[in-house]
Short mmCIF file of C-alpha atoms in Angstrom, two decimals:
data_model
loop_
_atom_site.label_atom_id
_atom_site.label_comp_id
_atom_site.label_asym_id
_atom_site.label_seq_id
_atom_site.Cartn_x
_atom_site.Cartn_y
_atom_site.Cartn_z
CA UNK F 1 41.76 0.61 -34.74
CA UNK F 2 42.96 -3.01 -36.53
CA UNK F 3 38.54 -3.60 -37.02
CA UNK F 4 37.50 0.14 -38.30
CA UNK F 5 40.99 -0.85 -41.00
CA UNK F 6 40.18 -4.68 -42.08
CA UNK F 7 36.37 -3.36 -42.84
CA UNK F 8 37.59 -0.91 -45.11
CA UNK F 9 39.78 -3.47 -46.84
CA UNK F 10 36.38 -5.72 -47.61
CA UNK F 11 34.48 -2.78 -48.46
CA UNK F 12 37.05 -1.31 -51.40
CA UNK F 13 37.15 -5.09 -52.70
CA UNK F 14 33.26 -5.43 -53.15
CA UNK F 15 33.34 -2.28 -54.00
CA UNK F 16 35.53 -3.38 -57.14
CA UNK F 17 34.31 -6.90 -57.69
CA UNK F 18 30.06 -4.53 -57.85
CA UNK F 19 32.25 -2.44 -60.89
CA UNK F 20 33.99 -5.12 -62.75
CA UNK F 21 30.73 -7.11 -62.73
CA UNK F 22 28.78 -4.07 -63.94
CA UNK F 23 31.56 -3.31 -67.04
CA UNK F 24 31.13 -7.66 -67.52
CA UNK F 25 27.95 -6.29 -68.27
CA UNK F 26 27.83 -3.12 -69.70
CA UNK F 27 30.03 -4.66 -71.93
CA UNK F 28 27.77 -7.93 -72.49
CA UNK F 29 24.94 -5.63 -73.65
CA UNK F 30 27.17 -3.67 -76.19
CA UNK F 31 27.91 -6.61 -77.57
CA UNK F 32 24.26 -7.94 -78.12
CA UNK F 33 22.78 -4.96 -79.44
CA UNK F 34 24.74 -5.48 -82.95
CA UNK F 35 24.30 -2.36 -85.25
CA UNK F 36 21.56 -3.67 -87.83
CA UNK F 37 23.51 -2.97 -90.92
CA UNK F 38 26.05 -5.81 -88.91
CA UNK F 39 23.30 -8.02 -87.54
CA UNK F 40 21.45 -8.53 -91.50
CA UNK F 41 22.79 -9.67 -93.82
CA UNK F 42 21.40 -6.46 -97.38
CA UNK F 43 21.00 -7.11 -101.14
CA UNK F 44 19.43 -3.70 -103.31
CA UNK F 45 16.33 -4.13 -105.52
CA UNK F 46 17.71 -3.27 -108.49
CA UNK F 47 15.70 -3.22 -112.16
CA UNK F 48 17.14 -5.58 -114.64
CA UNK F 49 15.45 -8.86 -116.64
CA UNK F 50 14.55 -11.88 -115.43
CA UNK F 51 14.43 -15.30 -117.85
CA UNK F 52 11.70 -17.72 -116.71
CA UNK F 53 13.18 -21.50 -118.31
CA UNK F 54 11.50 -25.21 -117.90
CA UNK F 55 14.45 -27.56 -117.42
CA UNK F 56 14.35 -31.03 -118.63
CA UNK F 57 16.94 -34.41 -119.59
CA UNK F 58 16.41 -35.18 -123.48
CA UNK F 59 18.11 -37.89 -125.96
CA UNK F 60 19.39 -36.52 -129.32
CA UNK F 61 17.90 -38.43 -132.13
CA UNK F 62 17.48 -37.73 -136.00
CA UNK F 63 14.23 -36.57 -136.91
CA UNK F 64 12.88 -39.98 -139.54
CA UNK F 65 15.26 -43.22 -138.47
CA UNK F 66 14.25 -45.52 -140.71
CA UNK F 67 14.09 -49.35 -139.55
CA UNK F 68 14.47 -51.50 -142.23
CA UNK F 69 13.46 -55.22 -142.40
CA UNK F 70 12.73 -58.22 -144.56
CA UNK F 71 8.82 -59.85 -145.47
CA UNK F 72 10.63 -62.47 -146.24
CA UNK F 73 13.57 -65.51 -144.04
CA UNK F 74 16.56 -66.39 -146.18
CA UNK F 75 20.92 -66.61 -145.01
CA UNK F 76 22.26 -63.26 -145.44
CA UNK F 77 24.43 -64.06 -148.93
CA UNK F 78 25.37 -60.97 -148.89
CA UNK F 79 25.86 -57.50 -147.52
CA UNK F 80 26.66 -53.81 -149.53
CA UNK F 81 26.39 -51.24 -146.33
CA UNK F 82 27.94 -50.73 -143.30
CA UNK F 83 27.91 -48.40 -140.32
CA UNK F 84 28.11 -44.45 -140.92
CA UNK F 85 28.13 -45.38 -144.76
CA UNK F 86 25.85 -42.97 -146.65
CA UNK F 87 23.14 -44.46 -149.08
CA UNK F 88 20.18 -43.77 -151.42
CA UNK F 89 17.04 -44.07 -151.87
CA UNK F 90 17.18 -47.75 -153.65
CA UNK F 91 20.73 -48.89 -153.25
CA UNK F 92 21.10 -52.72 -152.17
CA UNK F 93 21.85 -52.56 -148.54
CA UNK F 94 21.68 -56.36 -148.10
CA UNK F 95 20.96 -59.63 -150.13
CA UNK F 96 19.23 -63.33 -149.36
CA UNK F 97 19.59 -66.66 -150.23
CA UNK F 98 17.32 -66.91 -152.65
CA UNK F 99 17.72 -70.82 -154.13
CA UNK F 100 14.48 -71.51 -151.94
CA UNK F 101 12.01 -68.94 -153.42
CA UNK F 102 13.70 -69.44 -156.71
CA UNK F 103 12.56 -73.23 -155.78
CA UNK F 104 9.07 -72.34 -155.91
CA UNK F 105 9.22 -69.93 -158.63
CA UNK F 106 10.03 -73.15 -161.00
CA UNK F 107 7.22 -75.19 -159.59
CA UNK F 108 4.30 -72.19 -159.44
CA UNK F 109 5.61 -71.56 -163.06
CA UNK F 110 4.35 -74.87 -164.29
CA UNK F 111 1.69 -74.80 -161.94
CA UNK F 112 0.64 -72.76 -164.26
CA UNK F 113 1.64 -74.34 -167.55
CA UNK F 114 -0.49 -77.01 -166.03
CA UNK F 115 -3.47 -75.12 -165.15
CA UNK F 116 -3.14 -73.08 -168.51
CA UNK F 117 -2.87 -76.96 -170.40
CA UNK F 118 -6.19 -77.56 -168.85
CA UNK F 119 -7.23 -74.80 -169.75
CA UNK F 120 -7.53 -74.92 -173.67
CA UNK F 121 -8.46 -78.66 -172.86
CA UNK F 122 -11.88 -77.06 -171.35
CA UNK F 123 -11.55 -74.91 -173.61
CA UNK F 124 -12.05 -77.41 -176.90
CA UNK F 125 -14.81 -79.34 -174.52
CA UNK F 126 -16.90 -76.02 -174.21
CA UNK F 127 -16.93 -75.79 -177.39
CA UNK F 128 -17.69 -79.46 -179.13
CA UNK F 129 -20.46 -79.58 -176.21
CA UNK F 130 -22.13 -76.45 -178.07
CA UNK F 131 -21.59 -77.69 -180.81
CA UNK F 132 -23.10 -80.75 -180.47
CA UNK F 133 -26.40 -79.43 -178.42
CA UNK F 134 -26.52 -77.03 -181.11
CA UNK F 135 -26.97 -79.92 -183.11
CA UNK F 136 -29.25 -81.73 -180.36
CA UNK F 137 -26.89 -85.20 -179.87
CA UNK F 138 -26.28 -84.13 -176.24
CA UNK F 139 -28.68 -82.89 -173.39
CA UNK F 140 -28.21 -79.35 -171.60
CA UNK F 141 -27.04 -80.77 -168.15
CA UNK F 142 -23.54 -81.96 -170.56
CA UNK F 143 -23.57 -78.58 -172.21
CA UNK F 144 -23.42 -77.06 -168.76
CA UNK F 145 -21.61 -79.51 -167.83
CA UNK F 146 -18.69 -79.03 -170.13
CA UNK F 147 -19.12 -74.69 -169.15
CA UNK F 148 -18.78 -75.10 -165.41
CA UNK F 149 -15.39 -77.77 -166.62
CA UNK F 150 -14.20 -74.08 -168.56
CA UNK F 151 -14.86 -72.41 -166.04
CA UNK F 152 -13.31 -74.01 -163.00
CA UNK F 153 -9.75 -74.26 -165.61
CA UNK F 154 -10.09 -70.17 -165.57
CA UNK F 155 -10.04 -69.97 -162.14
CA UNK F 156 -7.62 -72.70 -161.90
CA UNK F 157 -5.06 -70.82 -163.74
CA UNK F 158 -5.82 -66.79 -162.23
CA UNK F 159 -4.82 -68.66 -159.20
CA UNK F 160 -1.34 -69.97 -160.26
CA UNK F 161 -0.81 -66.47 -162.41
CA UNK F 162 -1.18 -65.43 -158.58
CA UNK F 163 1.09 -67.54 -156.66
CA UNK F 164 3.89 -67.00 -159.60
CA UNK F 165 3.17 -63.33 -158.80
CA UNK F 166 3.37 -63.79 -155.56
CA UNK F 167 6.38 -66.09 -156.07
CA UNK F 168 8.16 -63.44 -158.82
CA UNK F 169 6.90 -60.29 -155.70
CA UNK F 170 9.24 -62.61 -153.00
CA UNK F 171 12.09 -63.50 -155.05
CA UNK F 172 12.82 -59.43 -155.18
CA UNK F 173 12.24 -59.47 -151.44
CA UNK F 174 15.64 -61.09 -151.31
CA UNK F 175 17.31 -58.28 -151.95
CA UNK F 176 17.48 -55.42 -149.63
CA UNK F 177 16.90 -51.99 -150.52
CA UNK F 178 16.90 -48.55 -148.76
CA UNK F 179 14.06 -46.44 -148.15
CA UNK F 180 15.25 -43.75 -148.07
CA UNK F 181 18.72 -41.69 -148.51
CA UNK F 182 20.64 -40.78 -145.44
CA UNK F 183 23.38 -42.42 -142.93
CA UNK F 184 23.56 -46.03 -141.96
CA UNK F 185 23.08 -45.42 -138.04
CA UNK F 186 22.34 -49.52 -137.17
CA UNK F 187 23.67 -52.93 -138.78
CA UNK F 188 21.62 -55.54 -136.85
CA UNK F 189 23.22 -58.94 -138.95
CA UNK F 190 25.43 -60.24 -140.93
CA UNK F 191 26.84 -62.59 -143.66
CA UNK F 192 25.57 -66.14 -143.79
CA UNK F 193 23.58 -65.01 -140.27
CA UNK F 194 19.26 -66.19 -140.54
CA UNK F 195 16.85 -64.45 -140.75
CA UNK F 196 12.96 -65.69 -139.45
CA UNK F 197 10.26 -63.02 -140.83
CA UNK F 198 7.54 -65.27 -139.66
CA UNK F 199 6.20 -64.02 -136.70
CA UNK F 200 7.10 -60.36 -137.68
CA UNK F 201 9.48 -58.16 -140.25
CA UNK F 202 13.36 -58.64 -137.95
CA UNK F 203 15.69 -55.36 -138.13
CA UNK F 204 18.10 -55.16 -140.48
CA UNK F 205 19.11 -51.91 -140.69
CA UNK F 206 18.46 -48.27 -138.89
CA UNK F 207 19.34 -45.37 -141.70
CA UNK F 208 18.45 -41.95 -140.57
CA UNK F 209 17.06 -40.14 -143.09
CA UNK F 210 19.11 -36.57 -142.47
CA UNK F 211 21.55 -36.31 -139.48
CA UNK F 212 21.96 -32.17 -139.83
CA UNK F 213 18.27 -31.67 -138.80
CA UNK F 214 17.53 -33.77 -135.09
CA UNK F 215 15.16 -33.73 -132.18
CA UNK F 216 15.49 -34.07 -128.60
CA UNK F 217 13.13 -36.34 -126.81
CA UNK F 218 12.37 -34.56 -122.89
CA UNK F 219 10.17 -35.46 -120.94
CA UNK F 220 8.62 -32.52 -118.91
CA UNK F 221 7.19 -32.72 -115.35
CA UNK F 222 3.39 -31.29 -115.45
CA UNK F 223 3.88 -29.35 -112.92
CA UNK F 224 6.00 -27.15 -116.10
CA UNK F 225 3.63 -28.38 -118.92
CA UNK F 226 1.43 -26.18 -118.83
CA UNK F 227 4.79 -22.98 -119.72
CA UNK F 228 5.25 -24.30 -122.04
CA UNK F 229 5.05 -23.49 -125.77
CA UNK F 230 5.01 -24.93 -129.25
CA UNK F 231 7.68 -22.01 -130.68
CA UNK F 232 9.98 -20.73 -127.76
CA UNK F 233 13.26 -20.45 -128.03
CA UNK F 234 15.92 -23.28 -125.86
CA UNK F 235 19.25 -23.82 -124.85
CA UNK F 236 20.88 -26.99 -124.07
CA UNK F 237 24.49 -28.72 -123.62
CA UNK F 238 26.01 -31.86 -123.80
CA UNK F 239 28.53 -33.69 -122.62
CA UNK F 240 30.21 -34.23 -126.22
CA UNK F 241 30.45 -30.61 -125.37
CA UNK F 242 30.36 -28.95 -122.33
CA UNK F 243 31.61 -26.10 -122.76
CA UNK F 244 29.55 -24.87 -125.61
CA UNK F 245 25.70 -24.40 -125.56
CA UNK F 246 22.89 -25.07 -128.92
CA UNK F 247 19.71 -23.80 -129.94
CA UNK F 248 16.97 -25.48 -130.98
CA UNK F 249 12.74 -24.59 -130.48
CA UNK F 250 10.31 -25.75 -129.40
CA UNK F 251 8.89 -28.40 -132.49
CA UNK F 252 5.73 -30.41 -130.81
CA UNK F 253 4.30 -31.19 -127.43
CA UNK F 254 2.49 -34.54 -127.56
CA UNK F 255 -0.53 -35.17 -125.47
CA UNK F 256 1.02 -38.53 -124.51
CA UNK F 257 1.44 -39.00 -120.63
CA UNK F 258 3.92 -41.48 -119.18
CA UNK F 259 3.61 -42.39 -115.41
CA UNK F 260 6.51 -43.90 -113.33
CA UNK F 261 5.85 -44.18 -109.91
CA UNK F 262 2.70 -41.59 -109.84
CA UNK F 263 5.35 -38.70 -111.85
CA UNK F 264 3.16 -37.58 -115.35
CA UNK F 265 5.84 -36.09 -117.68
CA UNK F 266 4.81 -35.35 -120.82
CA UNK F 267 7.58 -35.91 -124.28
CA UNK F 268 8.38 -31.89 -125.19
CA UNK F 269 9.33 -32.34 -128.82
CA UNK F 270 12.77 -30.06 -129.55
CA UNK F 271 13.64 -29.36 -133.42
CA UNK F 272 17.02 -28.60 -133.89
CA UNK F 273 20.06 -28.09 -136.21
CA UNK F 274 23.09 -29.96 -136.47
CA UNK F 275 24.57 -28.54 -140.10
CA UNK F 276 28.02 -29.40 -138.76
CA UNK F 277 26.99 -32.98 -137.89
CA UNK F 278 28.56 -33.45 -134.50
CA UNK F 279 25.82 -33.54 -132.24
CA UNK F 280 25.54 -38.00 -132.60
CA UNK F 281 22.02 -39.79 -132.10
CA UNK F 282 21.56 -41.31 -128.56
CA UNK F 283 23.69 -38.62 -126.54
CA UNK F 284 22.20 -36.84 -123.67
CA UNK F 285 21.03 -34.10 -123.80
CA UNK F 286 20.38 -31.51 -121.00
CA UNK F 287 17.58 -28.78 -121.82
CA UNK F 288 15.85 -25.20 -121.31
CA UNK F 289 13.26 -24.14 -123.09
CA UNK F 290 12.39 -19.83 -122.38
CA UNK F 291 9.14 -20.05 -121.68
CA UNK F 292 8.99 -16.16 -120.44
CA UNK F 293 10.87 -13.01 -120.65
CA UNK F 294 10.89 -9.71 -119.12
CA UNK F 295 13.54 -7.13 -119.29
CA UNK F 296 13.80 -3.70 -117.91
CA UNK F 297 11.57 -4.97 -114.77
CA UNK F 298 12.18 -3.74 -110.68
CA UNK F 299 13.16 -7.54 -109.41
CA UNK F 300 14.54 -8.91 -105.91
CA UNK F 301 16.60 -11.25 -104.48
CA UNK F 302 15.10 -14.98 -103.46
CA UNK F 303 15.83 -14.59 -100.52
CA UNK F 304 14.13 -11.82 -99.36
CA UNK F 305 10.73 -13.72 -100.14
CA UNK F 306 11.88 -16.64 -98.19
CA UNK F 307 13.35 -14.74 -94.53
CA UNK F 308 11.11 -13.97 -92.06
CA UNK F 309 12.06 -12.34 -88.56
CA UNK F 310 12.58 -14.39 -85.43
CA UNK F 311 10.29 -11.89 -83.33
CA UNK F 312 8.27 -10.10 -85.89
CA UNK F 313 5.33 -7.59 -83.99
CA UNK F 314 1.75 -7.69 -84.30
CA UNK F 315 2.17 -5.34 -87.61
CA UNK F 316 4.85 -8.10 -88.62
CA UNK F 317 2.05 -10.78 -88.30
CA UNK F 318 -0.52 -8.64 -90.06
CA UNK F 319 0.75 -7.69 -93.49
CA UNK F 320 1.75 -11.39 -94.37
CA UNK F 321 -1.53 -12.73 -93.63
CA UNK F 322 -2.12 -9.26 -95.75
CA UNK F 323 -0.64 -10.56 -98.27
CA UNK F 324 -1.52 -14.26 -98.54
CA UNK F 325 -4.85 -13.18 -98.87
CA UNK F 326 -4.25 -11.04 -102.42
CA UNK F 327 -1.65 -13.36 -103.94
CA UNK F 328 1.71 -11.15 -102.68
CA UNK F 329 4.26 -11.64 -100.48
CA UNK F 330 5.77 -10.03 -97.70
CA UNK F 331 9.67 -8.52 -97.77
CA UNK F 332 11.50 -6.31 -95.38
CA UNK F 333 13.53 -3.28 -95.65
CA UNK F 334 15.80 -2.31 -93.65
CA UNK F 335 15.58 1.75 -92.83
CA UNK F 336 18.05 2.77 -90.67
CA UNK F 337 18.16 0.45 -86.93
CA UNK F 338 14.37 -0.46 -87.94
CA UNK F 339 12.95 -2.89 -90.54
CA UNK F 340 9.74 -2.31 -92.15
CA UNK F 341 7.38 -5.19 -93.59
CA UNK F 342 6.31 -4.37 -97.81
CA UNK F 343 3.69 -6.26 -99.09
CA UNK F 344 3.95 -6.63 -103.32
CA UNK F 345 2.45 -8.89 -105.74
CA UNK F 346 5.50 -10.44 -107.37
CA UNK F 347 5.73 -12.55 -111.07
CA UNK F 348 7.98 -14.54 -112.85
CA UNK F 349 11.66 -15.78 -111.83
CA UNK F 350 14.58 -17.41 -112.59
CA UNK F 351 14.59 -19.33 -109.63
CA UNK F 352 17.65 -16.01 -108.66
CA UNK F 353 15.59 -13.18 -108.30
CA UNK F 354 11.59 -12.17 -109.01
CA UNK F 355 9.71 -9.81 -110.65
CA UNK F 356 8.53 -7.22 -108.77
CA UNK F 357 4.57 -6.00 -110.59
CA UNK F 358 3.17 -3.95 -107.97
CA UNK F 359 4.46 -2.36 -104.01
CA UNK F 360 6.30 0.15 -102.20
CA UNK F 361 9.87 -0.46 -103.49
CA UNK F 362 11.63 1.43 -105.06
CA UNK F 363 15.42 1.07 -107.30
CA UNK F 364 18.22 0.47 -104.22
CA UNK F 365 16.00 -0.09 -101.01
CA UNK F 366 17.87 -2.66 -99.16
CA UNK F 367 16.21 -6.01 -98.41
CA UNK F 368 17.03 -8.30 -95.74
CA UNK F 369 17.83 -12.16 -97.18
CA UNK F 370 19.50 -13.16 -93.84
CA UNK F 371 19.47 -12.48 -89.62
CA UNK F 372 23.40 -12.59 -89.48
CA UNK F 373 23.31 -13.39 -85.44
CA UNK F 374 20.31 -16.06 -85.60
CA UNK F 375 22.74 -18.10 -87.22
CA UNK F 376 25.99 -16.96 -84.36
CA UNK F 377 23.63 -17.44 -82.02
CA UNK F 378 23.13 -21.18 -83.95
CA UNK F 379 26.58 -22.12 -84.10
CA UNK F 380 27.48 -21.23 -80.67
CA UNK F 381 24.45 -23.60 -79.36
CA UNK F 382 26.34 -25.82 -81.42
CA UNK F 383 29.92 -25.45 -80.63
CA UNK F 384 29.06 -25.61 -76.74
CA UNK F 385 26.60 -28.69 -76.88
CA UNK F 386 29.60 -30.00 -79.41
CA UNK F 387 31.94 -28.96 -76.06
CA UNK F 388 29.54 -30.63 -73.27
CA UNK F 389 30.30 -34.19 -74.51
#
């Protein structure tokens, strides 16, 4: 009797253990089999505008920036223009000490006077020799010598006059005048400084012709330059006014490439109106060029184009291959509790949405953009890995 009672208690214990194990397994399976709506994150297919852009950085510069230099050497005696001053064309900006050039001009005048005196003597000798030769008092050779002396004297006079004109011109170069009307953006000399124009022309001033018209010199990568065209609109911001957006237009695409560390870029010039003159030369501009814009088109989120299910069936594996062969891609539509691959052909993108040119999609379709259960498993595995250590 005691043995029967003991066996009954063991049977009851094992029955309870099996029931608890079965219940635990059932609960675990129910946790593993999540509804598709809870397992996947989706986003709708919708209609809207898509603007494809190209981004680049550049520097603001005046459209015309003139470097004013000097053709003669000397010491700066006076300066009449300073930073940010407006000047007119022909206005005096600075003066160099003219003492040496004035001395050279005086020497040239003396040389010219000497040459003219020699010319008058040569003319008198030539006339005298011609009269004597007419009366057969001198030989033909003496007449030719007199004529040759006259031509030499005339050449010396011409040379002396040219030298005097050169010195007079150099004297005029000691007065530095503005070649254009504009604003002085740079002054590189001070009173008493010596400038030497022997090998290259030194820059004394830089004048921006009109700060109301500016340009941005940007560097666009070769991968994006094919979609940039003259006349396309552009938007840009500067650090000085972070909450304000300015407008511009692509004015020129320069064909001369720049290669740095095997990266090829092209200079794209953006024309900018600056009526308030708040944009200053040298500012860094963050430019967005609008290369194409489509309105009220069917569009899908870019995350849906990147999504691929963890375990795709044969049909799901075959369709992406077909989409690649036809130049399209595959997205996955959530229909009830199953994923349906849909092949589409895409158009332009704004890095958030992509235009759908062809495919069996309609506004309102839910496309899968992420698998939440896969991310949850990754987090769990990471937690177990950290706990194990």
